[in-house]
JSON list of C-alpha atoms and ligand atoms in Angstrom, two decimals:
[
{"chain": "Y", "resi": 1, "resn": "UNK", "atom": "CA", "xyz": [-50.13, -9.00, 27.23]},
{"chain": "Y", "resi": 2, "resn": "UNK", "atom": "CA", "xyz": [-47.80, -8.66, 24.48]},
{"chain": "Y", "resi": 3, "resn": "UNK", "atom": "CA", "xyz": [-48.01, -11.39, 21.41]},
{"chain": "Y", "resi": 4, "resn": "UNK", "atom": "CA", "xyz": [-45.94, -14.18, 20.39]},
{"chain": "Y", "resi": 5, "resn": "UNK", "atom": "CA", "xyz": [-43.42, -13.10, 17.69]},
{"chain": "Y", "resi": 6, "resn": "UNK", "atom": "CA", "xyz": [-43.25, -16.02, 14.76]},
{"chain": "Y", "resi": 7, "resn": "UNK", "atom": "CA", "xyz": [-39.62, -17.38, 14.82]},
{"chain": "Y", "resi": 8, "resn": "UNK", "atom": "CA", "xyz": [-37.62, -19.46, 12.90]},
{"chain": "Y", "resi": 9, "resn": "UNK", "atom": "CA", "xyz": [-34.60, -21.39, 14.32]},
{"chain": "Y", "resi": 10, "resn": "UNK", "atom": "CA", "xyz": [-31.53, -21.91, 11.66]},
{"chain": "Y", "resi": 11, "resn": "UNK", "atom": "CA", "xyz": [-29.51, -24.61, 12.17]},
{"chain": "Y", "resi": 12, "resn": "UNK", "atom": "CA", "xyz": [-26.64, -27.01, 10.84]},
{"chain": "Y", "resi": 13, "resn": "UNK", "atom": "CA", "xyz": [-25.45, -29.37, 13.86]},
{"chain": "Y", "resi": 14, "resn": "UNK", "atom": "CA", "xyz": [-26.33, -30.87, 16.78]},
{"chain": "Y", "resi": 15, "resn": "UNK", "atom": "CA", "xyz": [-29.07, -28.29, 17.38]},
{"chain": "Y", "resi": 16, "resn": "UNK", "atom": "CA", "xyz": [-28.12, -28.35, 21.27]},
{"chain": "Y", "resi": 17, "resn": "UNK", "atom": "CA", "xyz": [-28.91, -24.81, 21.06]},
{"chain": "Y", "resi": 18, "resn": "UNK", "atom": "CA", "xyz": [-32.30, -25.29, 19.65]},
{"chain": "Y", "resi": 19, "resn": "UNK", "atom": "CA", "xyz": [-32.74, -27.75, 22.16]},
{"chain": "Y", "resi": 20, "resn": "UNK", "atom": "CA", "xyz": [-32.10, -24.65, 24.74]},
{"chain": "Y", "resi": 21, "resn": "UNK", "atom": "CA", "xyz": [-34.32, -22.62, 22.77]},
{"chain": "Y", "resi": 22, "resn": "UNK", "atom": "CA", "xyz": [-37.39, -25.58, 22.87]},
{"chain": "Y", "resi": 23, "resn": "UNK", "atom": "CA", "xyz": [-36.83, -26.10, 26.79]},
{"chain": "Y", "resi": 24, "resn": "UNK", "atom": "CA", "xyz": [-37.00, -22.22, 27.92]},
{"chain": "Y", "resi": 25, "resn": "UNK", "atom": "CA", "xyz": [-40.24, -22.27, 25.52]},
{"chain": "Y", "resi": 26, "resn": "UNK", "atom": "CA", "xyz": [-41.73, -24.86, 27.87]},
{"chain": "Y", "resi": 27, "resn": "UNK", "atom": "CA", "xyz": [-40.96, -23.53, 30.99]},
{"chain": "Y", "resi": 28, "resn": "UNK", "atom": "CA", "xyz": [-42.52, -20.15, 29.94]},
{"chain": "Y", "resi": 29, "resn": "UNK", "atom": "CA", "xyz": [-38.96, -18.06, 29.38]},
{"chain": "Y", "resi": 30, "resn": "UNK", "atom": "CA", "xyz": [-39.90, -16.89, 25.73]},
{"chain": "Y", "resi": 31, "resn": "UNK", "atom": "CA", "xyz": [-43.33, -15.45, 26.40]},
{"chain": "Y", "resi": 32, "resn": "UNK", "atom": "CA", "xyz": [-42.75, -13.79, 23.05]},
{"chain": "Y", "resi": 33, "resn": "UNK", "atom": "CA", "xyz": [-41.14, -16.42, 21.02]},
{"chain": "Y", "resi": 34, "resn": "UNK", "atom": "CA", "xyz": [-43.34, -18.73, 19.12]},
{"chain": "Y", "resi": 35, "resn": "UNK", "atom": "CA", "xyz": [-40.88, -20.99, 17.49]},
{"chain": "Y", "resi": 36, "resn": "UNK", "atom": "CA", "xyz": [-42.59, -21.66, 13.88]},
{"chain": "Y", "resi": 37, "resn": "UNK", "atom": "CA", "xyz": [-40.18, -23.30, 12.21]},
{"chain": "Y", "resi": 38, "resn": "UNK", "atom": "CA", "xyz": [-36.50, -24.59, 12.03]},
{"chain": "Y", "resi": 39, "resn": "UNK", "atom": "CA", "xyz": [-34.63, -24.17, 9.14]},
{"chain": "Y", "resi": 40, "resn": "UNK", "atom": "CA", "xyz": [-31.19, -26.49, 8.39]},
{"chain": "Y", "resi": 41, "resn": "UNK", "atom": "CA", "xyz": [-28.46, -26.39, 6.55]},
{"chain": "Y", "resi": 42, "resn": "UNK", "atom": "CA", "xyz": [-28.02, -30.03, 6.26]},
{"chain": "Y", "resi": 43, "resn": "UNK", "atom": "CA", "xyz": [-30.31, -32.69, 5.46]},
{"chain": "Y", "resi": 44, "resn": "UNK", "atom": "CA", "xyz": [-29.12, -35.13, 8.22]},
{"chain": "Y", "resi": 45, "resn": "UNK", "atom": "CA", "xyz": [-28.83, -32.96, 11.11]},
{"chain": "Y", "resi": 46, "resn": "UNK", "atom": "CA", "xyz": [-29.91, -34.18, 14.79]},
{"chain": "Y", "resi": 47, "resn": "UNK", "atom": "CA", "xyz": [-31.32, -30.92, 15.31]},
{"chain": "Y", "resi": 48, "resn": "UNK", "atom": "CA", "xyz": [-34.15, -31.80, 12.38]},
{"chain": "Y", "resi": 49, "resn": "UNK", "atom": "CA", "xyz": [-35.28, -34.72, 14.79]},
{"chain": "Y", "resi": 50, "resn": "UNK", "atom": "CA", "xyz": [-35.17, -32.21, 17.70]},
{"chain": "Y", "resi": 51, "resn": "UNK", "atom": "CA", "xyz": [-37.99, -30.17, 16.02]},
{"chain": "Y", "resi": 52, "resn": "UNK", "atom": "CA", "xyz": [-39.77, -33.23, 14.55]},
{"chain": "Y", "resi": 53, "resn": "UNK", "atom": "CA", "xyz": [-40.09, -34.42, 18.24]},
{"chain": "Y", "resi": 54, "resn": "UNK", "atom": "CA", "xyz": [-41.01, -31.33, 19.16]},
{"chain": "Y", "resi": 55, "resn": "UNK", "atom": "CA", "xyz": [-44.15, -30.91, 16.65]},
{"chain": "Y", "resi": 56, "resn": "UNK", "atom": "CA", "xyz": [-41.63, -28.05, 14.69]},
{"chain": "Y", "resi": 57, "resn": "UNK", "atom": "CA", "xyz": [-42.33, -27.72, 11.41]},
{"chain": "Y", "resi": 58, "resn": "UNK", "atom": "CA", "xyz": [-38.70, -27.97, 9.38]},
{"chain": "Y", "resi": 59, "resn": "UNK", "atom": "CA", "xyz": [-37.53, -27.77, 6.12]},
{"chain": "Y", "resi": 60, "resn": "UNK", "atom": "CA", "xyz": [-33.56, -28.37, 4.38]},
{"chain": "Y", "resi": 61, "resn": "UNK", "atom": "CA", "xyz": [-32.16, -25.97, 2.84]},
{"chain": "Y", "resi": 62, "resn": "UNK", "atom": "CA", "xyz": [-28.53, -27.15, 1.13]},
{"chain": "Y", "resi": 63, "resn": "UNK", "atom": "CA", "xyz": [-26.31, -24.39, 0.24]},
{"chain": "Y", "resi": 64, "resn": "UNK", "atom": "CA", "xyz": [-24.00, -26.40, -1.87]},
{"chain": "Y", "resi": 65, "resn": "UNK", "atom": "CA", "xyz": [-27.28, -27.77, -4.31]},
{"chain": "Y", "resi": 66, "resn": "UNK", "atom": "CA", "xyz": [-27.02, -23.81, -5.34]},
{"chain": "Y", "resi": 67, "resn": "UNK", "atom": "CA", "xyz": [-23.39, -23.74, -5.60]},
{"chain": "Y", "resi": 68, "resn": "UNK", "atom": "CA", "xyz": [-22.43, -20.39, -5.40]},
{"chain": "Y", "resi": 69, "resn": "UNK", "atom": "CA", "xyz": [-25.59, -18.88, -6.43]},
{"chain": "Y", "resi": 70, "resn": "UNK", "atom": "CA", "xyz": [-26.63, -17.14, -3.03]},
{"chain": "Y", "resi": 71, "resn": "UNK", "atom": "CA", "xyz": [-29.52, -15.11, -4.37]},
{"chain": "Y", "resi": 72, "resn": "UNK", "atom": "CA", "xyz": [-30.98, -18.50, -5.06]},
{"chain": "Y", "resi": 73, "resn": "UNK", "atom": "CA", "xyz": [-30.08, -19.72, -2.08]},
{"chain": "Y", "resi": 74, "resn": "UNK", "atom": "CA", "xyz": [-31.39, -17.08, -0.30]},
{"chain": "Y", "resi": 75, "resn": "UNK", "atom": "CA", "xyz": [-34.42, -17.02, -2.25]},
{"chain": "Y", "resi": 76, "resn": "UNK", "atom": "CA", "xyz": [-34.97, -21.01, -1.36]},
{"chain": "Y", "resi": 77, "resn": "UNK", "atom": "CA", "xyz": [-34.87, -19.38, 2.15]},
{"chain": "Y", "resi": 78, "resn": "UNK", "atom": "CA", "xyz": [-37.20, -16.86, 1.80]},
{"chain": "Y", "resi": 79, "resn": "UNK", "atom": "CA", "xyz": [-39.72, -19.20, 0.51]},
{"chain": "Y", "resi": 80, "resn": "UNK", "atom": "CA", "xyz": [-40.04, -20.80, 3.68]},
{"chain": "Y", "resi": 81, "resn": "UNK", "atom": "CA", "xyz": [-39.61, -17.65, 5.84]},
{"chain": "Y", "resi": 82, "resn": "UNK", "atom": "CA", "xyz": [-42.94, -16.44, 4.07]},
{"chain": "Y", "resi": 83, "resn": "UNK", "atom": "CA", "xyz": [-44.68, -19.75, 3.92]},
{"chain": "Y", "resi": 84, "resn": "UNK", "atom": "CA", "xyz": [-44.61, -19.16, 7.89]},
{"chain": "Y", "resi": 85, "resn": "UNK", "atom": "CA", "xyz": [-44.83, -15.76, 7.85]},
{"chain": "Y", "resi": 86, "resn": "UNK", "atom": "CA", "xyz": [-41.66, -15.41, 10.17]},
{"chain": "Y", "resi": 87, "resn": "UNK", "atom": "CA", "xyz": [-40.56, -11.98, 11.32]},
{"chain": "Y", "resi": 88, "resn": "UNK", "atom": "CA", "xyz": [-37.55, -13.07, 13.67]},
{"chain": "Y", "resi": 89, "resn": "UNK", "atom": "CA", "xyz": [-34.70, -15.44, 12.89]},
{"chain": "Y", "resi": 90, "resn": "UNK", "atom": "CA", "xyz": [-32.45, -16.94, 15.84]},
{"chain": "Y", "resi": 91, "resn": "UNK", "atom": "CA", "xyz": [-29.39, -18.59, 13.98]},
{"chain": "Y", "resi": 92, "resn": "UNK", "atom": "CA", "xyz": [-28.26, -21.55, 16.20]},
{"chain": "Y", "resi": 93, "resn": "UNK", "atom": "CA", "xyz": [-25.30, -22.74, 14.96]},
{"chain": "Y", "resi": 94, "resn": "UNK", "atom": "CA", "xyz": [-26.47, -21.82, 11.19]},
{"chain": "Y", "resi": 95, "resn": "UNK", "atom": "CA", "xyz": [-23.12, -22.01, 9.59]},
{"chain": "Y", "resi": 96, "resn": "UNK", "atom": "CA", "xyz": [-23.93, -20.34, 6.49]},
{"chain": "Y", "resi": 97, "resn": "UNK", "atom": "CA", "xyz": [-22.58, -16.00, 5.53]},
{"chain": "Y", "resi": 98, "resn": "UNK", "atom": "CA", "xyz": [-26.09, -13.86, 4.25]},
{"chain": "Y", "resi": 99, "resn": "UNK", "atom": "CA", "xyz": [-25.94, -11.14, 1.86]},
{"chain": "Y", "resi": 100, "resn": "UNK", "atom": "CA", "xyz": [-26.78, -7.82, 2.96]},
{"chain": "Y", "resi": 101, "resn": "UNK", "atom": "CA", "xyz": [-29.83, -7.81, 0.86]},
{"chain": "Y", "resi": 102, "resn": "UNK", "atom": "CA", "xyz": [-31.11, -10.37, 3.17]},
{"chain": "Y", "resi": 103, "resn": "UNK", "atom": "CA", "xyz": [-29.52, -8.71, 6.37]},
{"chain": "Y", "resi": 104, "resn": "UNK", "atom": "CA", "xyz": [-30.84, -5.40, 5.39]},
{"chain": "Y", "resi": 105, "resn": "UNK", "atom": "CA", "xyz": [-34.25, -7.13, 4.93]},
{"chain": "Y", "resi": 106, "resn": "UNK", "atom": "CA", "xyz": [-34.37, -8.54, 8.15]},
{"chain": "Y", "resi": 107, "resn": "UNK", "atom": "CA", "xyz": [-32.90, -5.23, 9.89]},
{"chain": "Y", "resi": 108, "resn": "UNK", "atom": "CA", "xyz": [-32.65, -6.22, 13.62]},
{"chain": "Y", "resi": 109, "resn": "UNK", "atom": "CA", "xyz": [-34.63, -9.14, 13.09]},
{"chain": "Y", "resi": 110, "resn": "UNK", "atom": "CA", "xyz": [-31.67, -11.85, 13.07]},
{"chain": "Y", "resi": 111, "resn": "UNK", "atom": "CA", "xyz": [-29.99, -12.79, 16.30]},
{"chain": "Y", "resi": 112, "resn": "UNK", "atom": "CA", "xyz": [-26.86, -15.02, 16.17]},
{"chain": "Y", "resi": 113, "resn": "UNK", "atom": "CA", "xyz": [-24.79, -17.11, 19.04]},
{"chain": "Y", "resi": 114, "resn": "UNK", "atom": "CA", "xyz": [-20.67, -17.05, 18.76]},
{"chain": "Y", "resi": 115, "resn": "UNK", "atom": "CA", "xyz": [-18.31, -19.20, 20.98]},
{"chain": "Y", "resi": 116, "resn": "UNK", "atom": "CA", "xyz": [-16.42, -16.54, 22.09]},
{"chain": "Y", "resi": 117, "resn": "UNK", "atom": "CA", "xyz": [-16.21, -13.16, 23.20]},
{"chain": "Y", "resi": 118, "resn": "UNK", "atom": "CA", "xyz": [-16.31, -10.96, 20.38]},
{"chain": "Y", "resi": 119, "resn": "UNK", "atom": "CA", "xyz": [-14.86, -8.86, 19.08]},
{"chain": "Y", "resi": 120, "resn": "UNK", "atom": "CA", "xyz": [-12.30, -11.84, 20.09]},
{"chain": "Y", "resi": 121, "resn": "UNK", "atom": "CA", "xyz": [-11.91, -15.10, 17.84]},
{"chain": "Y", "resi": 122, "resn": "UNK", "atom": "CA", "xyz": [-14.95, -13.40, 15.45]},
{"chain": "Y", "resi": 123, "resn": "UNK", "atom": "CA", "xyz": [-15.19, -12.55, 11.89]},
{"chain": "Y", "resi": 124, "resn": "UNK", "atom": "CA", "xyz": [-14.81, -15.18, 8.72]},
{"chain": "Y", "resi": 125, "resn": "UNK", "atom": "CA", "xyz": [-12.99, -18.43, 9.45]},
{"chain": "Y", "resi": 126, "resn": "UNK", "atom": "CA", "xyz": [-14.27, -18.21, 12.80]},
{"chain": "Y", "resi": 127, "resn": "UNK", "atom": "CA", "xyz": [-16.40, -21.63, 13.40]},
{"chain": "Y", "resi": 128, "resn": "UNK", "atom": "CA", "xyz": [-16.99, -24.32, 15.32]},
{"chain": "Y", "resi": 129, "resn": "UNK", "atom": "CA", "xyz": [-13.51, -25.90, 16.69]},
{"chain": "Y", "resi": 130, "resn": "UNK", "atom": "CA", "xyz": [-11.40, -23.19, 15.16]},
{"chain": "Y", "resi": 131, "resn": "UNK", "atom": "CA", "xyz": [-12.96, -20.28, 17.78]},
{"chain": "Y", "resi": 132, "resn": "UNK", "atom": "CA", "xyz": [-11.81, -22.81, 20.89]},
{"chain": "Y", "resi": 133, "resn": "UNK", "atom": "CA", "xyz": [-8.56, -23.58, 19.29]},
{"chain": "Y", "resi": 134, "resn": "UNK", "atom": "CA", "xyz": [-7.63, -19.93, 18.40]},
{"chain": "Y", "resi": 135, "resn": "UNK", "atom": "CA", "xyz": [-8.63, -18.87, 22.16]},
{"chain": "Y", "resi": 136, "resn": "UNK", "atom": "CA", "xyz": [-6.23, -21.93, 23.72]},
{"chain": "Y", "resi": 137, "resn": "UNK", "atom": "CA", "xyz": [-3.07, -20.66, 20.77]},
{"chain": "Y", "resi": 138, "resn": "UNK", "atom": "CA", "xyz": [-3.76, -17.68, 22.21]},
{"chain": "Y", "resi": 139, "resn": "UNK", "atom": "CA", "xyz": [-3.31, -18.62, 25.76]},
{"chain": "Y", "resi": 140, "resn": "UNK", "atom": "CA", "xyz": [-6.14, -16.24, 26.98]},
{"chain": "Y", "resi": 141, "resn": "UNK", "atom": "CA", "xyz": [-7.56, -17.19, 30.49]},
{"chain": "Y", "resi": 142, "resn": "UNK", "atom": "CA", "xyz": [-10.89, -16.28, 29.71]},
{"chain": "Y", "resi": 143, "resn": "UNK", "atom": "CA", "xyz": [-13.62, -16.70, 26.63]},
{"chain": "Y", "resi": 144, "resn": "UNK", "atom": "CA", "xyz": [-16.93, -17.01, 26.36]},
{"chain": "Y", "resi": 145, "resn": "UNK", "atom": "CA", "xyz": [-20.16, -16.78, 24.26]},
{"chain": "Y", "resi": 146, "resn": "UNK", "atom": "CA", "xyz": [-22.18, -14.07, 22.47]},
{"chain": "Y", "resi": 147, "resn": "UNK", "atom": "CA", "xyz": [-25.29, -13.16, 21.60]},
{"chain": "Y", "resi": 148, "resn": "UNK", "atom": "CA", "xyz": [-25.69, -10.45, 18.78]},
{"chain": "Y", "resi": 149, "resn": "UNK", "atom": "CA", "xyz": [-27.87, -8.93, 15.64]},
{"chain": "Y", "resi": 150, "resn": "UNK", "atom": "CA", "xyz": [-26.95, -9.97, 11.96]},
{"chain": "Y", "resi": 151, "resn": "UNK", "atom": "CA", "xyz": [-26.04, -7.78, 9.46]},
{"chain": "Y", "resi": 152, "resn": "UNK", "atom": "CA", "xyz": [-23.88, -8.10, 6.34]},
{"chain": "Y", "resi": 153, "resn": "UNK", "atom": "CA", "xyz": [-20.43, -8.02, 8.60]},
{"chain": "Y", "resi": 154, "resn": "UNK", "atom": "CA", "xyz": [-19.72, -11.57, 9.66]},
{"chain": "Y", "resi": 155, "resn": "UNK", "atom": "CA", "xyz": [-19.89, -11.63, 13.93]},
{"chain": "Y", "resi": 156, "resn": "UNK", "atom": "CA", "xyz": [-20.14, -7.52, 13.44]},
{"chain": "Y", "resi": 157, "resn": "UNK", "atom": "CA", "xyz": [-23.69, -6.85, 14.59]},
{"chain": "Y", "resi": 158, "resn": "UNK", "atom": "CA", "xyz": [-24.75, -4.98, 18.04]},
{"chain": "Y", "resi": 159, "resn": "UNK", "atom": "CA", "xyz": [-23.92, -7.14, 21.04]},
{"chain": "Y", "resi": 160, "resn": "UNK", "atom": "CA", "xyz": [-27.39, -8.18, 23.06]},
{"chain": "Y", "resi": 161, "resn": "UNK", "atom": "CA", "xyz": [-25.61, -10.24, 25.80]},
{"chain": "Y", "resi": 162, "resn": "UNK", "atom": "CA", "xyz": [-22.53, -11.94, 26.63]},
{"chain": "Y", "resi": 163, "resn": "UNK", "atom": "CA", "xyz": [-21.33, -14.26, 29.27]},
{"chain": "Y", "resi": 164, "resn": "UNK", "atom": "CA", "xyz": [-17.62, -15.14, 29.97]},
{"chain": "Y", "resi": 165, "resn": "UNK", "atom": "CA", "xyz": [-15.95, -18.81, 30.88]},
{"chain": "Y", "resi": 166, "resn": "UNK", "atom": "CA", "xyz": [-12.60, -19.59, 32.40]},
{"chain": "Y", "resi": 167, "resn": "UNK", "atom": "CA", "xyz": [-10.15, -21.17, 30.63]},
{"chain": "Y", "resi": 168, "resn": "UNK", "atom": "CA", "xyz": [-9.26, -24.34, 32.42]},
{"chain": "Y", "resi": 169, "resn": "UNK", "atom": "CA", "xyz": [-5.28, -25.49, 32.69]},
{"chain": "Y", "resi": 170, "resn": "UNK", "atom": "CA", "xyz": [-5.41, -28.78, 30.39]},
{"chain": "Y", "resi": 171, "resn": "UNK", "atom": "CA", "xyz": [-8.75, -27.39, 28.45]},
{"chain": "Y", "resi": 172, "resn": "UNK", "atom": "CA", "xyz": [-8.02, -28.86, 24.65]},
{"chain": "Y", "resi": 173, "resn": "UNK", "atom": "CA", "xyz": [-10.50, -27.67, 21.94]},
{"chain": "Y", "resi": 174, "resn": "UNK", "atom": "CA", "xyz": [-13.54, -29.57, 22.33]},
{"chain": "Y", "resi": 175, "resn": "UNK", "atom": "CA", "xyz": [-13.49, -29.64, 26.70]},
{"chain": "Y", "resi": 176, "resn": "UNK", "atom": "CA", "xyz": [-12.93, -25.58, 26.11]},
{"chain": "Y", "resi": 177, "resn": "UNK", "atom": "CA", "xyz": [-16.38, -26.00, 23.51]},
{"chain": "Y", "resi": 178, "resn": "UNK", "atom": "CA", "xyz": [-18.12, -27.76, 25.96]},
{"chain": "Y", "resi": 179, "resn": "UNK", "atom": "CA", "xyz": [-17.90, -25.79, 28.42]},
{"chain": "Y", "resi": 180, "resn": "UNK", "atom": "CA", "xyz": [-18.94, -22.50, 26.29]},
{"chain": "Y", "resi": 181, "resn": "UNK", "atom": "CA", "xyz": [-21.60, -24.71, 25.05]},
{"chain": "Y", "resi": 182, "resn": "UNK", "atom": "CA", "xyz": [-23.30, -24.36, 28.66]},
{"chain": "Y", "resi": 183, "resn": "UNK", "atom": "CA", "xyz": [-22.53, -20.21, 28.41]},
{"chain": "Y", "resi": 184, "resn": "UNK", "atom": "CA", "xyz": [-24.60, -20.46, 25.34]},
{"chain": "Y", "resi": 185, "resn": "UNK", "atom": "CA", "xyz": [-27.97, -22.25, 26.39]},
{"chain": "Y", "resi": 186, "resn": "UNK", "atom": "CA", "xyz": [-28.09, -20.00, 28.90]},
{"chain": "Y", "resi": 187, "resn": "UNK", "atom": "CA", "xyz": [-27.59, -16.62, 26.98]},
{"chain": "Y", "resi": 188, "resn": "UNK", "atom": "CA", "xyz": [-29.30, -17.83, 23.57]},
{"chain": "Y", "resi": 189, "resn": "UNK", "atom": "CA", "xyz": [-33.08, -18.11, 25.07]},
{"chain": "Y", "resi": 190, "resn": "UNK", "atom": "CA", "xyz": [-32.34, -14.91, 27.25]},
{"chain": "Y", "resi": 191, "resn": "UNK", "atom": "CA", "xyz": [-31.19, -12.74, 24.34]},
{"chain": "Y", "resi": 192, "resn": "UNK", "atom": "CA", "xyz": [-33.77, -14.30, 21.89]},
{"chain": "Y", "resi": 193, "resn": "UNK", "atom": "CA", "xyz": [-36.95, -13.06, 24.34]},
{"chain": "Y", "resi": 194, "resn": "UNK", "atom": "CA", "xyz": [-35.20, -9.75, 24.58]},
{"chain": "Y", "resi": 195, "resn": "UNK", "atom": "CA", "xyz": [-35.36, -8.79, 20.80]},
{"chain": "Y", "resi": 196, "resn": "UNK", "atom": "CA", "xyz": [-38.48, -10.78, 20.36]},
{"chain": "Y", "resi": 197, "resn": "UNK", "atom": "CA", "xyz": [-40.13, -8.56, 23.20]},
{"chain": "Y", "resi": 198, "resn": "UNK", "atom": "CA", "xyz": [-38.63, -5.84, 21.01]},
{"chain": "Y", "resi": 199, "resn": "UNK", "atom": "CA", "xyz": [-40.57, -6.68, 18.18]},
{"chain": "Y", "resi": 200, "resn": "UNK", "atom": "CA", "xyz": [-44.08, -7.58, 20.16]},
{"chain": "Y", "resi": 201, "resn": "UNK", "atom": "CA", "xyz": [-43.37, -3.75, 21.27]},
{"chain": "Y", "resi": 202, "resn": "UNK", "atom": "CA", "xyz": [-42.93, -2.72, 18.04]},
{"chain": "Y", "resi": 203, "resn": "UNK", "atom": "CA", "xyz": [-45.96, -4.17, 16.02]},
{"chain": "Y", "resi": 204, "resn": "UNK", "atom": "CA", "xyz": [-48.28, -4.66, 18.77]},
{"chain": "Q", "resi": 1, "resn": "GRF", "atom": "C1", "xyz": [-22.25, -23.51, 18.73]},
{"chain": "Q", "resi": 1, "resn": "GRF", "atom": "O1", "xyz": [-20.98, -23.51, 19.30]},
{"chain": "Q", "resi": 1, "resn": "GRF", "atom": "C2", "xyz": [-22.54, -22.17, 18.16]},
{"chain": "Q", "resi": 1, "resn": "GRF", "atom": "O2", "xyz": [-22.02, -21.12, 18.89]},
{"chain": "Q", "resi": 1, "resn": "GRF", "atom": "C3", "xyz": [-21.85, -22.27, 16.85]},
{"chain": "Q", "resi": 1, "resn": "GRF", "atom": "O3", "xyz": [-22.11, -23.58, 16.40]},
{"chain": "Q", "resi": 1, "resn": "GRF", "atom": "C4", "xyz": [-22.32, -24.42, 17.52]},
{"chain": "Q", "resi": 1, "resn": "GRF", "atom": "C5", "xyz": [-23.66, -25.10, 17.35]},
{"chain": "Q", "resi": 1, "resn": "GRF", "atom": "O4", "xyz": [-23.90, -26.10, 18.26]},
{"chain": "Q", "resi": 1, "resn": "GRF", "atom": "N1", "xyz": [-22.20, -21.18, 15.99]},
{"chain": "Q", "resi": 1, "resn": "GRF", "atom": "P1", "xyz": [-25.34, -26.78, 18.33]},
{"chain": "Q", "resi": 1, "resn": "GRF", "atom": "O5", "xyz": [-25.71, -27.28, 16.94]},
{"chain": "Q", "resi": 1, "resn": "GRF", "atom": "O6", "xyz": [-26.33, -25.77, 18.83]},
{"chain": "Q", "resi": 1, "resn": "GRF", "atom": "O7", "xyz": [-25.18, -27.91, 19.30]}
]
């Protein structure tokens, strides 16, 4: 039986992604996920109460209160990482661009989810709203979400899994979001045992 891998969710929203991640923990879908801790961006986000209701230990950590110091930043970060000992990061709508010296430090160890189908919509300026709004300018007929490793290339890391939706006649911005949304709950949990499993392998 291979061991639970300690994980840390990122977050800066909603956290309806997180909330995917908690659920597929409790019906026994992550057998190698033990999710440790959730890390977020923002000090008011719903996604904090998600893990507080959830018995998830959490901690804030503001980019902005380091201003454009991201060693510190980063540092802030790995305080926590190491407080918890976490060896796998799952960034769930983490809106926030690493330096390679913390992608290179967690080689293979950071998955990501995108609202789209990269390499489509992808790269910086790529967020929230603007992926859904660039794929409707665009007029394509399908999109979709993605699952795939960090490293210091923004949306540029080996693709784990990928799942397309239709494009809709009528879809504006946020129906085409919700819809991807679903794509995403889905894929996140499945992609997020994969590498974990991965790791278990790895360091037995
Ligand atoms: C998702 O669309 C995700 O792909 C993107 O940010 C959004 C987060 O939503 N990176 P939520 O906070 O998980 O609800």
């Amino acid at each position: 039986m291979l061991r639970r891998v300690k994980t840390a969710g990122m977050v800066s929203g909603s956290g309806s992604n997180l909330q995917a991640l908690i659920d597929a923990l409790a019906d026994g879908r992550m057998p190698n996920v033990e999710l440790s801790l959730v890390v977020s961006s923002k000090q008011n986000s719903y996604a904090l109460q998600r893990a507080g209701q959830n018995g998830i230990a959490s901690a804030v950590v503001e980019r902005r209160i380091f201003g454009g110091d991201s060693l510190a930043f980063e540092n802030e970060l790995l305080f926590h990482l190491e407080k918890y000992e976490i060896e796998f990061i799952i960034l769930a709508g983490f809106l926030t661009i690493f330096t390679s010296s913390f992608t290179d430090r967690f080689k293979d160890r950071i998955i990501n989810v995108h609202p789209a189908l990269i390499p489509s919509f992808s790269g910086k300026g790529f967020y929230d709203l603007k992926v859904h709004e660039a794929a409707l300018e665009r007029g394509v007929k399908v999109s979709g979400a993605t699952v795939h490793y960090v490293n210091e290339a923004v949306d540029a890391g080996r693709i784990i899994l990928q799942k397309a939706v239709e494009v809709l006649d009528g879809d504006t911005p946020q129906t085409l979001q919700q819809r991807v949304l679903k794509a995403e709950h889905i894929l996140l949990p499945r992609a997020a045992q994969m590498a974990a499993e991965i790791i278990a392998k790895e360091k037995p």
